[in-house]
Structures are given as structure tokens and as C-alpha cells.
């Protein structure tokens, strides 16, 4: 029997139209730095400007069909408008990561065949540096003031340069959003892969819509019209965890950081704009915690922060909870997964240490995501919280292949599942515990050491701000851990002390012999520990290593 239900396509334009009308009074606030008032725009205004942008792109710039419109932007109101307008008109939004090396930016923009780049004026030098290599780009739209000369020079006759305000001025504030196939591409993100060229993931209208329904649910981020979301996680990485669409859909206001991503301005934003929720990677919150400890600020508006993108050290969760009354919710996901993923909320009825044990995990997946653990031959392992293997996932917002590869690459896809490259366990009640990235696990004499477990233990030491552990070659054991440690300002600690601290918390044989105190952990373009660079630094003799075997 066929259902009697309407086959209404799930489109981004539905999110846009709903937010614009029903939640027209909600607002997006864009931080403007210490000396300027933040910019405020209602969702009604965002909706009107989205229609104007669509007109400008179609009528003035000639964008038709599924042509790609890229953004090279911080988190701000204009980026939100592009998020909504570009897919809604049928084009494909491509978020460019502004922290990539110029060659990677050029590779990605050419691979995606971007036609237009919408660029923040503060990033003109970055774009001008590569524009002559972006062979498919015909138009650049500059948001904000600033000298566009370098763009004109670099783009030559091929590229027309426009200013956002002038382009949108006088355009109609309604647009006849087309009916689209919900399985067509709406947005495009490239993975920040550490080896080889970045790979494209094309989200569909349907996947974005379903993901946007899930993100605000009580089991995930628990957002609604009374929420104010501080979106620190960048819109150029993994769609800012789906926060812009989810917030617009449910009428949660958004506070955008723009380019002010340091702890001090974030603390100022929290005091001034009173967000109830924030999301970012652990390093941002580690810095924020150190800042708040030294410079008290009123952060009492925040009820929950979601930390993900890398393993969140339990010590960081406890510190926010105990010192600031902020619940840290741990979450896991990846670009290929839209990006969620799992969220660590304890089962009903638990409290105290029992609840904490669940909150340290990477959490449970929602109904739309299946997760399983597989062994080295691809065999399914039991969900018993003990068997360790690679996590595989599948579901309606998980990619089935990479863009332009002509089918699923067996190295990354397996019988209709995505191989995440993350290693861990799955419990009978659905909780994922990750021990490592497959490539970061340290294989010491046939036994595995979890670099993340050692890092979490070390970051529990009061003198340690950050700790990053990588496997390095060892004549006797094949591989052994190297612990690199960033000491907190004003604190001091010795290798012996840290070794004793670890001996109380991990198996004796796992305690590293090689140690290095470093100024800061190298970070990737999205703020994660860059273990590849650390290994290379060690191999190149750049680290001052204390070897306790000597
Ligand atoms: P990306 O696609 O750049 O967002 O990276 C995704 C990868 O980040 C995942 O495959 C994990 O290795 C890592 N990751 C994300 N969240 C977590 C988490 N909560 N704990 C541990 N690793 C994480």
C-alpha cells in the first residue's frame, strides 16, 4: 500500500521561509570587536536579504542551476544569509576553510568548480593570493569595506569584483524559491584530511533538513526559541555542526564570533549577549577556562556547552561544571556525517559518578544514525563495551562516497557503511567510547596504547594546560608514546612528577619515557591537535626531548 502522505520535498528553502516568517523576531548578533557595538539583524531581515542575494546571484551574476557559490567568511550574519540563500535558489554553497594553505584552497575551489566567491573584506589578501589560480571563478563579492584593488589585480579580466551592499541594494526582498529534488546537492564541504588531497562531501537538501530537525532535539543540543546559541565552531568547517540551520529552523537566536576567536572576546560576548548555549572544540574551551580563572566574568547565562571535534578531557568537563555551573556535553561527529554523530547525555535516573562515566564517552547516536564496531577483517564485533574495533556508521545524513570519485572508495566505505577511522567500543546501551584515531593508536610491542587516554590523564594535572601524545619509533617496542606538555602560565612541573602522576592513573607499561615541554601544541586548520606535525617535529629533531631511559 502506498501512503496517503504528501511527497513534500525537504528543502533548505523551507527552513529559510519558516525562520523568516514564524521566527522573524529572533536575531543574529555579529560581534564587532572591543570598540564597536555588535551588529544585530532579525531573522525577518535575514530572510529579506537572502531573497536579495538570490536575485543578485541570478540576475546580476548569472548563476543558474547547481552552480557553486563559495564563501570565504568568518561566522557572521552575511555568512548565514549565504547559507540560506544559495541552496534555496538551487545553487550549491561551498564553504572554504580560511585556514587552509593557499595551494589547498586553490585545489578545493577548482575541484568544486566554484563560480562565485563571497569573501570577507578582512580576507582579501588571502583570496587575492590565490585568485589567479581559481580557474572557474568569474565573480567575487566582497562583504565589508576594504581595498579591492588586490582582487582586481589578481583576478584580471576573468573575474568581476562586486561589493555586497551595492549588489543587494534595491533588489526585491521576495524570491520565488524553486521546487528542487530533495536529493540534489545543497552544500559542499571538503574534509581537512591529513594525507592526500581534501575530499568533497556534498550534503543534500534532504540530509540538511533531517539533520536540522535532529540537532535541536532534547537528546542532542536541546535548542528552541528561548535559546541563544554562541556559534564558535566555524561555519567553514563541517557546517558549524548544523547550528545555523537548526537555530534558524527553531527560532533560536545566534551570536556569531566573526573573527574574534580569542578567549577574551569570547568571554566579553558571553557577558554582553547572554548566550544559553555554545559549541566549540576543546582547545577553545581550554583557553576560555584559563582566561576566566584569571579574569572573572559573568558567564551564568550559559547552561550547556557542547564540546566535540576532538576528545574532551574529563578534567575540562569537571572544571566548567564545578567552577562555573556550566554543563559540558561531549559530542562526536565528522564532516562526512553532516556532522552529527553522537551526543553524551547520561541515561535517565543516574547522577553523580555513574552519570559522569557516561558523560565522558562520545555518547549515543540518534535513531537516524546506525553505528557498529568492526574488526580488522571487516567483521562485526559485539556491542558489549569491551570489543575494540573501527567505528562504522550509516544513515540518511552520512555520505556514501566522496565527490567526483565515481563510487565508494573501499578504503573509506564498506558494504554501505562509512569507515570513520575512529577506534573504540560500543556498549549494549549504545554508548561509543573512542580510544583513538586508527592512525594515532600507539602500537607498543603488540599492545595498543590510546594516545587520548594518556592525554586526558595528563590534562588532569593542575600544572598542565595541554598535553599531546604521539607514537614515535622505538627499537625495542616498535613504537612508544612521546608526551608533549604545555605548562600553565605561572605553574611548574617536572617529568618525574608527571610520570608518577600517570603511574597512578594508567598501566605502568604505558607511561611514556620520552617527554618534551613545548610552548603550544601545533593545531590543524580546524583547531585540533596536529599530530602529524608533532611527529615530523620529533623526527626532524626540533623538540627538546627528555628521555628517562638515559
Ligand atoms: P572533521 O571531519 O574534521 O570534523 O573530523 C572528524 C574527526 O574528529 C573524527 O573522525 C574523530 O577522529 C575526531 N573527533 C570528533 N569528535 C570527537 C570526539 N568527541 N572525541 C574524539 N574524537 C573526535
Coordinates of C-alpha atoms and ligand atoms in Angstrom, one line a residue:
X1 CA 0.0 0.0 0.0
X2 CA 1.3 3.4 -0.9
X3 CA 1.0 6.0 1.9
X4 CA -1.5 8.8 1.5
X5 CA 1.0 11.4 2.6
X6 CA 2.2 14.4 0.6
X7 CA 5.6 14.0 -1.1
X8 CA 6.7 17.4 0.0
X9 CA 10.4 17.7 -0.7
X10 CA 12.6 18.5 2.2
X11 CA 14.4 21.7 1.1
X12 CA 16.6 24.3 2.7
X13 CA 14.2 26.9 1.4
X14 CA 11.6 25.5 3.9
X15 CA 14.0 26.4 6.7
X16 CA 14.5 29.8 5.3
X17 CA 10.8 30.6 4.8
X18 CA 9.8 29.2 8.2
X19 CA 12.5 31.1 10.1
X20 CA 11.9 34.3 8.2
X21 CA 8.2 34.4 9.0
X22 CA 7.4 32.4 12.2
X23 CA 10.7 33.4 14.0
X24 CA 11.1 36.8 12.4
X25 CA 11.9 38.4 15.7
X26 CA 14.8 36.1 16.6
X27 CA 18.2 37.6 15.8
X28 CA 21.7 37.0 14.6
X29 CA 24.2 39.1 16.5
X30 CA 27.6 39.6 14.9
X31 CA 30.4 40.6 17.3
X32 CA 32.3 43.6 16.0
X33 CA 35.3 43.8 18.4
X34 CA 36.0 45.6 21.7
X35 CA 35.3 49.1 20.5
X36 CA 32.2 48.7 18.4
X37 CA 28.6 47.7 19.1
X38 CA 27.7 44.2 17.8
X39 CA 25.7 44.2 14.6
X40 CA 22.1 42.9 15.0
X41 CA 19.8 41.5 12.3
X42 CA 16.4 39.9 12.9
X43 CA 15.6 36.6 11.2
X44 CA 13.0 38.6 9.2
X45 CA 15.8 40.8 7.9
X46 CA 18.0 37.7 7.2
X47 CA 15.1 36.3 5.1
X48 CA 14.7 39.5 3.1
X49 CA 18.4 39.8 2.5
X50 CA 18.5 36.1 1.4
X51 CA 16.0 36.9 -1.3
X52 CA 18.0 39.9 -2.3
X53 CA 21.2 37.8 -2.5
X54 CA 19.5 35.2 -4.6
X55 CA 18.3 37.9 -7.0
X56 CA 21.8 39.4 -7.2
X57 CA 23.4 36.0 -7.9
X58 CA 20.8 35.0 -10.5
X59 CA 20.0 38.3 -12.2
X60 CA 23.4 40.2 -12.0
X61 CA 25.9 37.3 -11.8
X62 CA 24.1 34.8 -13.9
X63 CA 24.1 31.9 -11.5
X64 CA 21.9 29.2 -12.7
X65 CA 21.1 25.5 -11.9
X66 CA 23.5 23.9 -9.5
X67 CA 26.5 26.2 -10.0
X68 CA 28.7 26.5 -6.9
X69 CA 28.9 29.7 -4.8
X70 CA 31.7 29.6 -2.4
X71 CA 32.2 31.5 0.9
X72 CA 35.5 32.6 2.4
X73 CA 34.0 34.1 5.5
X74 CA 34.0 34.2 9.3
X75 CA 30.9 33.4 11.3
X76 CA 28.6 36.4 10.7
X77 CA 25.2 37.5 9.5
X78 CA 26.2 37.6 5.9
X79 CA 27.5 34.1 6.0
X80 CA 24.2 33.0 7.5
X81 CA 22.4 34.7 4.6
X82 CA 24.6 32.8 2.1
X83 CA 23.9 29.5 3.9
X84 CA 20.2 30.1 3.4
X85 CA 20.0 31.8 0.0
X86 CA 22.5 29.8 -2.1
X87 CA 21.0 26.3 -1.6
X88 CA 17.4 27.7 -1.5
X89 CA 17.8 29.1 -5.1
X90 CA 19.1 25.7 -6.3
X91 CA 22.8 26.6 -6.3
X92 CA 25.4 24.8 -4.2
X93 CA 27.0 26.5 -1.2
X94 CA 30.7 25.7 -0.8
X95 CA 32.3 26.8 2.5
X96 CA 36.0 27.4 2.0
X97 CA 38.2 26.9 5.1
X98 CA 40.1 30.1 5.5
X99 CA 42.9 28.4 7.5
X100 CA 44.0 26.1 4.6
X101 CA 47.2 26.6 2.8
X102 CA 46.7 28.6 -0.4
X103 CA 47.5 25.6 -2.6
X104 CA 44.8 23.6 -0.8
X105 CA 42.3 26.4 -1.2
X106 CA 43.0 26.5 -4.9
X107 CA 42.7 22.7 -5.2
X108 CA 39.4 22.7 -3.5
X109 CA 37.9 25.7 -5.3
X110 CA 38.9 24.2 -8.7
X111 CA 37.7 20.7 -7.8
X112 CA 34.3 22.1 -6.8
X113 CA 34.3 24.4 -9.9
X114 CA 33.3 27.4 -7.8
X115 CA 31.8 30.2 -9.9
X116 CA 31.5 32.9 -7.3
X117 CA 33.4 33.6 -4.1
X118 CA 31.8 35.6 -1.3
X119 CA 34.7 36.9 0.7
X120 CA 35.0 38.9 4.0
X121 CA 37.0 42.0 3.3
X122 CA 39.5 41.1 6.1
X123 CA 40.4 38.0 3.9
X124 CA 41.0 39.9 0.7
X125 CA 44.8 39.3 0.9
X126 CA 44.3 35.6 1.3
X127 CA 41.9 35.4 -1.7
X128 CA 44.0 37.8 -3.8
X129 CA 47.0 35.5 -3.2
X130 CA 45.3 32.6 -5.0
X131 CA 42.6 34.1 -7.2
X132 CA 44.7 33.8 -10.4
X133 CA 44.7 30.1 -9.8
X134 CA 41.0 29.7 -9.3
X135 CA 40.2 28.9 -12.9
X136 CA 36.5 28.6 -12.7
X137 CA 35.7 31.7 -10.6
X138 CA 34.1 34.6 -12.5
X139 CA 32.8 36.8 -9.7
X140 CA 34.0 37.9 -6.2
X141 CA 31.6 39.5 -3.8
X142 CA 33.2 41.5 -1.0
X143 CA 31.5 41.8 2.3
X144 CA 32.6 44.9 4.2
X145 CA 34.9 47.8 3.4
X146 CA 38.4 47.4 2.3
X147 CA 40.6 47.9 -0.8
X148 CA 39.5 45.5 -3.5
X149 CA 42.5 46.5 -5.7
X150 CA 44.5 43.3 -5.0
X151 CA 41.4 41.2 -6.1
X152 CA 41.1 43.2 -9.3
X153 CA 44.8 42.8 -9.9
X154 CA 44.9 39.0 -9.2
X155 CA 41.6 38.2 -11.0
X156 CA 42.4 40.2 -14.1
X157 CA 39.7 40.4 -16.8
X158 CA 38.4 37.0 -15.9
X159 CA 36.9 38.0 -12.5
X160 CA 34.4 40.8 -11.8
X161 CA 34.6 42.2 -8.3
X162 CA 31.4 43.4 -6.6
X163 CA 30.5 44.8 -3.2
X164 CA 27.9 43.0 -1.2
X165 CA 25.9 46.1 -0.2
X166 CA 25.8 47.6 -3.7
X167 CA 24.9 44.2 -5.2
X168 CA 21.9 43.7 -2.9
X169 CA 20.7 47.3 -2.9
X170 CA 17.3 47.7 -4.4
X171 CA 16.8 44.0 -5.1
X172 CA 13.3 42.6 -4.4
X173 CA 13.0 41.1 -0.9
X174 CA 10.9 38.1 -2.1
X175 CA 12.2 35.3 -4.3
X176 CA 10.3 32.6 -6.0
X177 CA 12.3 29.7 -4.5
X178 CA 12.2 26.8 -6.9
X179 CA 11.0 23.3 -6.1
X180 CA 14.0 21.0 -6.1
X181 CA 14.8 17.3 -5.9
X182 CA 15.5 16.8 -2.2
X183 CA 18.4 14.5 -3.0
X184 CA 20.2 17.2 -5.0
X185 CA 23.3 18.8 -3.5
X186 CA 22.7 21.9 -1.3
X187 CA 26.1 22.4 0.2
X188 CA 29.7 21.2 -0.1
X189 CA 32.4 20.8 2.4
X190 CA 35.9 19.3 2.0
X191 CA 37.4 17.2 4.7
X192 CA 40.5 18.5 6.4
X193 CA 42.2 15.3 5.5
X194 CA 45.8 15.0 6.9
X195 CA 47.0 12.9 4.0
X196 CA 46.4 13.4 0.2
X197 CA 44.1 16.0 -1.2
X198 CA 41.0 17.1 0.6
X199 CA 37.9 15.2 -0.3
X200 CA 34.5 16.7 -1.1
X201 CA 31.3 15.8 0.8
X202 CA 28.1 17.1 -0.9
X203 CA 25.1 17.4 1.5
X204 CA 21.7 17.1 0.0
X205 CA 18.6 19.3 0.8
X206 CA 17.1 16.2 2.5
X207 CA 20.2 15.4 4.6
X208 CA 20.4 19.0 5.8
X209 CA 16.7 19.2 6.6
X210 CA 16.7 15.9 8.6
X211 CA 19.9 16.8 10.4
X212 CA 18.4 20.2 11.2
X213 CA 15.4 18.5 12.8
X214 CA 17.7 16.3 14.9
X215 CA 20.2 18.9 16.1
X216 CA 17.8 20.9 18.4
X217 CA 16.1 17.8 19.8
X218 CA 16.4 17.2 23.6
X219 CA 18.6 14.2 23.1
X220 CA 21.1 16.3 21.1
X221 CA 21.6 20.0 21.7
X222 CA 18.2 20.9 23.2
X223 CA 17.5 24.2 21.4
X224 CA 14.4 26.2 20.9
X225 CA 13.1 29.8 20.7
X226 CA 14.3 30.6 24.1
X227 CA 17.9 29.6 23.3
X228 CA 20.7 31.9 22.4
X229 CA 23.4 30.0 20.6
X230 CA 27.0 31.1 20.7
X231 CA 28.4 29.6 17.5
X232 CA 32.1 29.5 18.0
X233 CA 32.6 26.4 15.8
X234 CA 33.4 27.9 12.4
X235 CA 30.9 27.9 9.6
X236 CA 33.7 26.9 7.2
X237 CA 34.1 23.6 9.0
X238 CA 31.5 20.8 8.9
X239 CA 28.6 23.3 8.5
X240 CA 29.3 24.7 12.1
X241 CA 27.8 21.4 13.4
X242 CA 24.5 22.2 11.7
X243 CA 23.9 25.1 14.2
X244 CA 23.0 27.8 11.7
X245 CA 20.2 25.8 10.0
X246 CA 19.0 24.3 13.2
X247 CA 18.8 27.6 15.0
X248 CA 17.0 29.3 12.1
X249 CA 14.5 26.5 12.0
X250 CA 13.6 26.6 15.6
X251 CA 13.9 30.3 16.2
X252 CA 17.0 30.2 18.5
X253 CA 18.9 33.4 18.2
X254 CA 22.6 33.1 17.2
X255 CA 25.6 35.0 18.5
X256 CA 28.4 35.0 15.9
X257 CA 32.0 35.5 16.8
X258 CA 33.1 37.0 13.5
X259 CA 36.9 36.9 13.6
X260 CA 37.2 37.4 17.3
X261 CA 38.0 33.9 18.4
X262 CA 40.3 34.5 21.4
X263 CA 39.2 33.7 24.9
X264 CA 39.0 37.4 26.0
X265 CA 36.4 38.5 23.3
X266 CA 34.5 35.2 23.8
X267 CA 34.2 36.0 27.5
X268 CA 33.1 39.5 26.6
X269 CA 30.5 38.2 24.1
X270 CA 29.1 35.9 26.8
X271 CA 28.8 38.7 29.3
X272 CA 27.2 41.1 26.8
X273 CA 25.0 38.8 24.8
X274 CA 24.0 36.2 27.4
X275 CA 24.0 33.1 25.3
X276 CA 22.5 30.0 26.8
X277 CA 24.5 27.5 24.7
X278 CA 27.9 27.4 23.0
X279 CA 29.7 24.9 20.8
X280 CA 33.4 24.6 20.0
X281 CA 36.4 22.3 20.0
X282 CA 38.2 21.5 23.3
X283 CA 41.1 23.9 22.7
X284 CA 38.8 26.9 22.6
X285 CA 37.3 26.0 25.9
X286 CA 40.7 25.2 27.4
X287 CA 41.8 28.7 26.6
X288 CA 38.4 30.2 27.8
X289 CA 38.7 28.3 31.1
X290 CA 42.2 29.6 31.8
X291 CA 41.1 33.1 30.8
X292 CA 38.0 33.0 33.1
X293 CA 40.1 31.7 36.0
X294 CA 42.4 34.7 35.7
X295 CA 39.7 37.3 34.6
X296 CA 36.4 36.6 36.3
X297 CA 33.4 37.3 34.0
X298 CA 29.7 36.7 34.3
X299 CA 29.1 33.5 32.3
X300 CA 26.0 32.5 34.2
X301 CA 23.7 32.7 31.2
X302 CA 25.3 29.5 29.7
X303 CA 23.5 26.3 30.7
X304 CA 25.2 23.9 28.4
X305 CA 28.2 23.9 26.1
X306 CA 28.8 21.1 23.6
X307 CA 32.4 20.2 23.1
X308 CA 33.4 17.9 20.2
X309 CA 35.7 17.7 17.2
X310 CA 38.4 16.1 19.4
X311 CA 38.1 14.1 22.6
X312 CA 37.1 16.3 25.5
X313 CA 39.3 15.8 28.6
X314 CA 37.2 14.9 31.6
X315 CA 39.2 17.4 33.6
X316 CA 37.8 20.2 31.4
X317 CA 34.2 19.0 31.9
X318 CA 34.6 18.9 35.6
X319 CA 36.3 22.4 35.7
X320 CA 33.4 24.1 33.9
X321 CA 30.8 22.2 35.9
X322 CA 32.3 22.8 39.3
X323 CA 33.7 26.3 38.9
X324 CA 31.1 27.9 36.6
X325 CA 28.0 25.7 36.8
X326 CA 28.2 25.0 33.1
X327 CA 27.3 21.5 31.9
X328 CA 29.7 20.3 29.2
X329 CA 28.1 17.9 26.8
X330 CA 30.6 15.8 24.8
X331 CA 29.7 15.1 21.2
X332 CA 31.3 13.2 18.3
X333 CA 31.0 13.6 14.6
X334 CA 32.8 14.3 11.3
X335 CA 32.4 16.2 8.1
X336 CA 31.2 13.0 6.4
X337 CA 28.4 12.8 8.9
X338 CA 26.9 16.3 8.5
X339 CA 28.5 16.2 11.2
X340 CA 26.5 14.5 14.0
X341 CA 27.3 12.0 15.3
X342 CA 26.7 11.1 18.9
X343 CA 26.0 13.1 22.0
X344 CA 26.9 12.1 25.5
X345 CA 23.9 12.6 27.8
X346 CA 23.7 10.1 30.7
X347 CA 20.7 7.7 30.8
X348 CA 17.7 8.8 32.8
X349 CA 17.8 8.3 36.6
X350 CA 21.6 8.4 37.0
X351 CA 23.6 11.0 38.9
X352 CA 27.0 11.5 40.5
X353 CA 29.9 9.3 39.3
X354 CA 27.6 7.0 37.5
X355 CA 26.3 9.8 35.3
X356 CA 29.8 11.2 34.8
X357 CA 31.0 7.8 33.5
X358 CA 28.5 8.1 30.6
X359 CA 29.2 11.8 30.1
X360 CA 32.9 11.1 29.4
X361 CA 32.0 8.9 26.5
X362 CA 31.5 10.1 22.9
X363 CA 27.8 9.4 23.5
X364 CA 24.9 7.7 21.7
X365 CA 23.7 8.1 18.2
X366 CA 20.2 9.2 17.4
X367 CA 17.7 6.9 15.6
X368 CA 18.8 8.1 12.1
X369 CA 22.4 7.0 12.6
X370 CA 23.4 3.4 12.9
X371 CA 26.8 2.6 14.5
X372 CA 28.7 -0.6 14.7
X373 CA 32.2 -1.7 15.6
X374 CA 34.2 -3.9 13.2
X375 CA 37.4 -5.9 13.5
X376 CA 40.4 -6.0 11.2
X377 CA 38.7 -8.2 8.6
X378 CA 35.6 -6.0 8.5
X379 CA 33.7 -8.5 10.7
X380 CA 31.1 -7.0 13.0
X381 CA 32.1 -7.1 16.7
X382 CA 29.8 -7.4 19.7
X383 CA 28.3 -4.2 21.2
X384 CA 29.5 -5.2 24.7
X385 CA 31.5 -2.2 25.7
X386 CA 34.7 -4.4 25.5
X387 CA 35.4 -5.4 21.9
X388 CA 37.6 -2.7 20.3
X389 CA 37.4 -2.0 16.6
X390 CA 36.8 0.7 14.0
X391 CA 33.5 2.5 14.3
X392 CA 31.4 2.4 11.1
X393 CA 28.2 4.4 10.6
X394 CA 25.4 4.8 8.1
X395 CA 22.3 6.8 7.8
X396 CA 20.4 9.5 5.8
X397 CA 22.9 12.3 6.6
X398 CA 26.1 10.3 6.1
X399 CA 28.0 10.4 2.9
X400 CA 28.0 7.4 0.6
X401 CA 31.1 8.4 -1.3
X402 CA 33.4 11.4 -1.9
X403 CA 32.6 13.9 -4.6
X404 CA 33.8 13.0 -8.1
X405 CA 35.3 9.6 -7.2
X406 CA 32.7 7.7 -9.2
X407 CA 31.7 5.4 -6.3
X408 CA 32.6 4.5 -2.8
X409 CA 36.3 4.0 -2.2
X410 CA 36.8 0.7 -0.3
X411 CA 39.4 2.3 1.9
X412 CA 36.7 4.6 3.3
X413 CA 33.4 2.7 2.7
X414 CA 32.4 -0.8 3.5
X415 CA 29.2 -2.6 2.5
X416 CA 27.1 0.6 2.6
X417 CA 28.8 1.8 5.8
X418 CA 31.2 4.7 6.3
X419 CA 34.5 3.7 7.9
X420 CA 35.2 6.5 10.3
X421 CA 38.8 5.8 11.0
X422 CA 38.0 6.1 14.7
X423 CA 38.7 3.2 17.0
X424 CA 36.8 2.3 20.1
X425 CA 34.0 0.3 21.8
X426 CA 30.2 0.3 21.6
X427 CA 28.2 -0.6 24.7
X428 CA 24.9 -2.6 24.7
X429 CA 23.1 0.6 25.6
X430 CA 24.6 2.4 22.6
X431 CA 27.4 4.4 24.0
X432 CA 30.5 4.9 21.9
X433 CA 33.9 5.2 23.6
X434 CA 36.7 6.2 21.3
X435 CA 40.2 5.3 22.2
X436 CA 41.9 6.9 19.2
X437 CA 42.1 7.7 15.5
X438 CA 43.2 4.4 13.9
X439 CA 46.3 6.2 12.7
X440 CA 47.1 7.7 16.1
X441 CA 46.9 4.5 18.2
X442 CA 50.4 3.7 19.5
X443 CA 51.4 0.1 18.9
X444 CA 53.9 -0.8 21.6
X445 CA 55.2 -4.4 21.4
X446 CA 51.9 -5.9 20.2
X447 CA 49.8 -4.0 22.7
X448 CA 47.9 -0.8 21.9
X449 CA 48.2 2.4 23.8
X450 CA 45.5 5.0 23.5
X451 CA 47.1 8.4 23.0
X452 CA 43.8 10.1 24.0
X453 CA 43.8 8.2 27.3
X454 CA 47.3 9.4 28.2
X455 CA 46.4 13.0 27.1
X456 CA 43.2 13.0 29.2
X457 CA 45.1 11.8 32.2
X458 CA 47.9 14.3 31.8
X459 CA 45.5 17.2 31.3
X460 CA 44.0 16.3 34.7
X461 CA 47.3 17.5 36.3
X462 CA 46.8 21.1 37.7
X463 CA 50.0 22.4 36.1
X464 CA 49.2 21.0 32.6
X465 CA 47.3 23.3 30.2
X466 CA 47.5 20.9 27.2
X467 CA 49.1 17.5 26.5
X468 CA 49.5 15.8 23.2
X469 CA 50.8 12.3 22.9
X470 CA 52.1 10.7 19.7
X471 CA 53.7 7.3 18.8
X472 CA 57.4 7.5 17.8
X473 CA 59.6 4.7 16.5
X474 CA 61.3 2.6 19.2
X475 CA 64.0 0.0 18.6
X476 CA 62.7 -2.4 21.2
X477 CA 58.9 -2.0 21.1
X478 CA 58.3 -0.8 17.6
X479 CA 56.6 2.3 18.8
X480 CA 56.4 4.1 22.1
X481 CA 54.5 7.3 23.3
X482 CA 56.1 10.7 23.3
X483 CA 54.3 13.0 25.7
X484 CA 54.5 16.7 24.8
X485 CA 53.2 19.1 27.5
X486 CA 52.3 22.8 27.7
X487 CA 52.6 24.0 31.2
X488 CA 50.1 26.6 32.5
X489 CA 51.2 30.2 32.9
X490 CA 52.9 30.6 36.3
X491 CA 52.9 26.8 37.1
X492 CA 55.9 24.4 37.1
X493 CA 56.2 20.7 36.9
X494 CA 58.9 18.1 36.3
X495 CA 58.9 15.0 34.1
X496 CA 59.3 12.8 37.2
X497 CA 56.2 14.3 38.8
X498 CA 54.2 13.8 35.6
X499 CA 55.4 10.2 35.3
X500 CA 54.4 9.5 38.9
X501 CA 51.0 11.2 38.2
X502 CA 50.4 8.9 35.2
X503 CA 51.6 5.8 37.1
X504 CA 48.6 6.2 39.4
X505 CA 46.2 6.5 36.5
X506 CA 47.3 4.2 33.7
X507 CA 49.0 0.9 33.3
X508 CA 52.7 1.2 34.3
X509 CA 53.9 0.0 30.9
X510 CA 52.0 2.7 29.1
X511 CA 53.8 5.6 30.9
X512 CA 55.9 7.4 28.3
X513 CA 59.7 7.5 28.6
X514 CA 60.1 10.4 26.1
X515 CA 58.9 13.9 27.2
X516 CA 59.0 17.4 25.8
X517 CA 57.8 20.7 27.2
X518 CA 56.5 22.8 24.4
X519 CA 55.2 26.4 24.1
X520 CA 52.0 25.2 22.3
X521 CA 50.6 22.2 20.7
X522 CA 50.5 22.6 16.9
X523 CA 46.9 22.8 15.7
X524 CA 45.2 21.9 12.4
X525 CA 43.2 24.3 10.3
X526 CA 40.2 23.5 12.5
X527 CA 41.9 23.7 15.9
X528 CA 42.6 20.1 16.6
X529 CA 46.0 18.8 17.8
X530 CA 48.1 18.3 14.7
X531 CA 49.8 15.0 15.5
X532 CA 51.3 14.7 12.1
X533 CA 53.3 18.0 12.6
X534 CA 54.3 16.9 16.0
X535 CA 55.7 13.6 14.8
X536 CA 57.5 15.4 12.0
X537 CA 59.0 17.8 14.5
X538 CA 60.2 14.9 16.6
X539 CA 61.6 13.1 13.5
X540 CA 63.4 16.3 12.4
X541 CA 65.0 16.8 15.9
X542 CA 63.1 20.0 16.5
X543 CA 61.9 19.0 20.0
X544 CA 64.0 19.1 23.1
X545 CA 63.2 15.7 24.4
X546 CA 63.9 14.4 27.9
X547 CA 64.4 10.6 27.7
X548 CA 64.0 9.0 31.1
X549 CA 65.7 5.8 29.8
X550 CA 69.0 7.6 29.7
Ligands
LIG1 P1 36.3 16.5 11.0 O1 35.7 15.9 9.8 O2 37.4 17.4 10.6 O3 35.3 17.2 11.8 O4 37.0 15.4 11.9 C1 36.3 14.3 12.3 C2 37.1 13.5 13.3 O5 37.4 14.3 14.5 C3 36.5 12.2 13.8 O6 36.6 11.2 12.9 C4 37.3 12.0 15.1 O7 38.5 11.4 14.8 C5 37.5 13.4 15.6 N1 36.5 13.7 16.7 C6 35.4 14.4 16.5 N2 34.7 14.5 17.7 C7 35.4 13.7 18.6 C8 35.3 13.4 20.0 N3 34.3 13.8 20.7 N4 36.2 12.6 20.5 C9 37.2 12.1 19.8 N5 37.5 12.4 18.5 C10 36.6 13.2 17.9

